[in-house]
C-alpha atoms as one frame of an Amber mdcrd trajectory, in Angstrom:
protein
   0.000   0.000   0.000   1.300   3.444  -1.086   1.983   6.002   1.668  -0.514
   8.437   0.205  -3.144   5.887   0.175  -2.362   4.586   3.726  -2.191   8.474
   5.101  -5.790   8.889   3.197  -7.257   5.341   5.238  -5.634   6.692   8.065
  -7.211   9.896   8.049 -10.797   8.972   7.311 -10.928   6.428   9.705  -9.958
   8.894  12.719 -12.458  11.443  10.842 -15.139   8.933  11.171 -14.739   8.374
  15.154 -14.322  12.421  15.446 -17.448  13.007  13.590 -19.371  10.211  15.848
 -17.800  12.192  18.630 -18.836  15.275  18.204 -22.318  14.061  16.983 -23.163
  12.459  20.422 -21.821  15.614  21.790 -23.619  17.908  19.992 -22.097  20.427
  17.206 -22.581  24.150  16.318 -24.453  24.973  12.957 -23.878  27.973  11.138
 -24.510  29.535   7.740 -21.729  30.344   5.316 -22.000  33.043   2.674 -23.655
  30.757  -0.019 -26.570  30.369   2.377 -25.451  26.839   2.786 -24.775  25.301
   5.993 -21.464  24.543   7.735 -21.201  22.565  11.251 -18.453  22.225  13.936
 -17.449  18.919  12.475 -16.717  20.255   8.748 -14.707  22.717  10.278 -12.470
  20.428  12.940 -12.002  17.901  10.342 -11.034  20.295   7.255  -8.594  22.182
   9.663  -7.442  19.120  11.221  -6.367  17.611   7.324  -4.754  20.568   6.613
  -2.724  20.599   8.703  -1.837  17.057   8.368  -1.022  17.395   5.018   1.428
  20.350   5.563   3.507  18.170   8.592   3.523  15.185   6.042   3.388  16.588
   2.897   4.865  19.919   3.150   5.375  20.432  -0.960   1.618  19.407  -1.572
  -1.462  21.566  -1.637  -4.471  21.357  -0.122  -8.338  22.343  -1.861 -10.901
  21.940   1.154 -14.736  22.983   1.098 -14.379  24.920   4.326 -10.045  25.350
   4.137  -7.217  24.780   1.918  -3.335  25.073   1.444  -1.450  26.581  -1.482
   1.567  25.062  -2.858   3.797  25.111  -5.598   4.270  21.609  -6.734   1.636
  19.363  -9.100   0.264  17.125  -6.205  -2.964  18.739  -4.525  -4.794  16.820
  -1.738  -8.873  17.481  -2.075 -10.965  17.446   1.008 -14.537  17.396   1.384
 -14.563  16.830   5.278 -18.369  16.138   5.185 -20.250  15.388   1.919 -23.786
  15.797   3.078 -23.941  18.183   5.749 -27.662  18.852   5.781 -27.967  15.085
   5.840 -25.264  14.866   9.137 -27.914  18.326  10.494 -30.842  15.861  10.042
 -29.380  12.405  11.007 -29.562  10.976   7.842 -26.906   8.448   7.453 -25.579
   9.382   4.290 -22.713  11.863   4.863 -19.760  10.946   3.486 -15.930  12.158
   4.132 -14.120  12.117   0.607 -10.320  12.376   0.156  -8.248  12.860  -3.172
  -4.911  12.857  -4.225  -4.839  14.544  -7.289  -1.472  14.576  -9.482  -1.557
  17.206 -12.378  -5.065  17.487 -12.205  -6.152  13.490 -12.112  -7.201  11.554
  -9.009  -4.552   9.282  -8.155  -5.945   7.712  -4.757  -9.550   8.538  -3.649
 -10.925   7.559   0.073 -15.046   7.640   0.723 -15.772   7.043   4.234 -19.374
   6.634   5.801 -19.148   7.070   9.797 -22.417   6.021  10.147 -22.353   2.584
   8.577 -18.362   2.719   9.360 -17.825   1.199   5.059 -14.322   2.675   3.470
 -14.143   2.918  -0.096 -10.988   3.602  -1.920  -9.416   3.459  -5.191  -6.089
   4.096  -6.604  -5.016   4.864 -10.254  -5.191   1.393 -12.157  -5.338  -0.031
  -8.853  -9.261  -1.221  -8.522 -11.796   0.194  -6.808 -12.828  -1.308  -3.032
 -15.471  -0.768  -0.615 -13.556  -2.381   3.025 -12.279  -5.743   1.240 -14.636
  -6.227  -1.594 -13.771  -5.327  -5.098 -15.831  -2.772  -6.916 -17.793  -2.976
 -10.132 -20.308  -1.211 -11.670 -23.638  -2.183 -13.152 -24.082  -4.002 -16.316
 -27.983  -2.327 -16.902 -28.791  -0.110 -19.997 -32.103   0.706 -18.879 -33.842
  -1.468 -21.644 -33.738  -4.692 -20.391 -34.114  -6.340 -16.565 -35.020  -3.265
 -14.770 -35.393   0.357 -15.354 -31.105   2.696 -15.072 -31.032   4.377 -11.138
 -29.708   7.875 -12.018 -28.775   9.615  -9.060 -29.352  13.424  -9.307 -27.141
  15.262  -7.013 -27.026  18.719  -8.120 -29.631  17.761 -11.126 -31.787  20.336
 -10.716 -33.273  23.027 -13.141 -30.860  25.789 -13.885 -30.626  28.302 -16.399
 -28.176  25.950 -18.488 -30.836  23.977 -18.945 -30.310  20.926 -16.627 -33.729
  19.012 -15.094 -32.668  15.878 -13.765 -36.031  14.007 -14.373 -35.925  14.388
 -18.041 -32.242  13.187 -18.127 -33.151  10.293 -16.679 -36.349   9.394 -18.786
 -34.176   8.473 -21.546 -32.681   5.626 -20.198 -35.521   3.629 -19.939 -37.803
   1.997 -22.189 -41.143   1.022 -22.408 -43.417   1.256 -19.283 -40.334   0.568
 -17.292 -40.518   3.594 -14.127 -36.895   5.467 -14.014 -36.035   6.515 -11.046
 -33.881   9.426  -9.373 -32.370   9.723  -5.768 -31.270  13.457  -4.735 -28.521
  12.591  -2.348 -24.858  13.851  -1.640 -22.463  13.726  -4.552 -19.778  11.241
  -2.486 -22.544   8.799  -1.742 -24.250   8.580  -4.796 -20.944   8.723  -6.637
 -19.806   5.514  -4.436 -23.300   3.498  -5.182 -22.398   3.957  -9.262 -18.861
   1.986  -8.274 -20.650  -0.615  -6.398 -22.804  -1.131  -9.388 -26.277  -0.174
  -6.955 -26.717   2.711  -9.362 -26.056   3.410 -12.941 -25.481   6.953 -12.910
 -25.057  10.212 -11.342 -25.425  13.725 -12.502 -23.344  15.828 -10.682 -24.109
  19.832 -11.483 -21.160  21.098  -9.022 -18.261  23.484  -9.705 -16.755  22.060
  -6.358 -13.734  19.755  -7.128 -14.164  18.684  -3.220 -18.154  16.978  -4.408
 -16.435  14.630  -7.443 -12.832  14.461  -7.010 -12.674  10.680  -5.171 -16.005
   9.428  -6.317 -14.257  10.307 -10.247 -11.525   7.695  -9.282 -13.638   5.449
  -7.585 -15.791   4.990 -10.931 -13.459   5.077 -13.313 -11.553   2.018 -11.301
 -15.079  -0.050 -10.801 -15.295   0.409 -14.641 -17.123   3.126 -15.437 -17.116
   6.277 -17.463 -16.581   9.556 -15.701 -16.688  13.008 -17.469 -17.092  16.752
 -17.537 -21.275  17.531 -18.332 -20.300  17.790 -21.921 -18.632  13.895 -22.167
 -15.265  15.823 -21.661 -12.233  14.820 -19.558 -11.482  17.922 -16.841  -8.669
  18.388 -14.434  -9.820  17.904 -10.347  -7.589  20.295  -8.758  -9.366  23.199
  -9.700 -13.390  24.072 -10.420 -15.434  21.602 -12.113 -17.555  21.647 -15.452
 -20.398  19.390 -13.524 -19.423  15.948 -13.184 -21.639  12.558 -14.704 -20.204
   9.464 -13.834 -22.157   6.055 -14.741 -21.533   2.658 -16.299 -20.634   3.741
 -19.436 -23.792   2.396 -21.046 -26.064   4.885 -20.644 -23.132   7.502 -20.558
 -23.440   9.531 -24.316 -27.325   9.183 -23.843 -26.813  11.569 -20.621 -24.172
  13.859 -21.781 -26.159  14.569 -25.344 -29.212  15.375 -22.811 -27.524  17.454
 -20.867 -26.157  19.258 -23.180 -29.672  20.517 -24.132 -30.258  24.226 -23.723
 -33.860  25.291 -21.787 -35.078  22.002 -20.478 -37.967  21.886 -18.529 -39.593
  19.810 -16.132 -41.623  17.028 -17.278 -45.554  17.297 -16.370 -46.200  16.701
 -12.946
């Protein structure tokens, strides 16, 4: 196991305890500038990897949702410290703390850890995907045959690009087959695609912190992972959306996205 991998296990696993620490203690929540919320534990944990990274890594540089580190070289650790922080607010055991080391702007090693349900999922650059000791693939379904494509919508939401999640996700079925789309965090949707529980997720975020890991996780289960317009992108910097899926369905999504002035289907 590479040092930068074992650092990133290391890391997430103490996260995990801190965050069920200060969630049976109670935690301060505030709102940021966006009008989006931030908690004690996103803060102690971002802080905490940064500095971290500078004692082990001095040369590398750090992008964090709530704190980061600039540095000179090509190696830049990203850090969302909670993925899901409305979901952590409201008990909802789907917040996620993702890890990245991206090299030159491509995920090299990618952690995913759940503190609720304890699960570690980590990938490294033609390495395999894993979630604890069980390899990673993702789902074999085209949304024509079997059962109807699970397209995961975080960030899929109408926007003056013209991006409505439910109309993306009509096209990948066919028949009378029902498509269906869950609106949860980026890093937990991102790590059901690489476990082959979903077939895709549309990811509307500038935020490398939201894509970075679950990029590398995906790509190593097998899948296809891209910029909104089927394009590769560089994860050390902002983001040009993110959809990441089996591949099968993949060009059916992008050319869908890609169309201006959507609107929502009828209700």
């Amino acid at each position: 196991m590479s040092s930068d991998l074992s650092f990133a296990l290391d890391f997430a696993d103490r996260a995990g305890s801190t965050v069920r620490d200060l969630v049976a203690g109670g935690f301060d929540v505030d709102v940021k500038a966006d009008a989006t919320p931030i908690t004690t534990v996103d803060r102690v944990l971002n802080d905490r990897f940064v500095a971290e990274v500078r004692d082990r890594f001095p040369g590398d540089a750090v992008i964090g949702e709530e704190a980061s580190h600039a540095a000179a070289g090509d190696r830049t650790w990203v850090i969302d410290p909670i993925d899901g922080t409305r979901q952590l607010i409201l008990g909802i055991p789907v917040f996620m703390v993702s890890i990245a080391l991206v090299v030159d702007g491509r995920p090299v090693v990618a952690v995913a850890h759940n503190p609720s349900t304890r699960e570690t999922y980590r990938a490294t650059l033609r390495g395999g995907a894993f979630r604890d000791g069980t390899r990673l693939a993702v789902s074999d379904r085209d949304g024509t045959v079997d059962a109807p494509a699970t397209v995961g919508g975080a960030g899929a939401v109408p926007v003056a690009g013209g991006l409505h999640g439910d109309g993306l996700v009509r096209i990948t079925t066919d028949g009378d087959l029902v498509p269906y789309r869950y609106p949860w965090p980026s890093v937990f949707s991102g790590c059901k695609v690489a476990e082959g529980a979903w077939d895709a997720v549309l990811d509307g975020s500038r935020s490398p912190w939201d894509v970075a890991a679950i990029a590398l996780l995906v790509a190593e289960a097998g899948g296809t992972v891209t910029d909104r317009a089927g394009a590769d992108q560089r994860y050390d910097g902002p983001v040009n959306g993110c959809l990441l899926s089996n591949g099968l369905i993949h060009d059916h999504l992008t050319t869908e996205w890609g169309r201006p002035n959507r609107t929502p289907p009828p209700g």
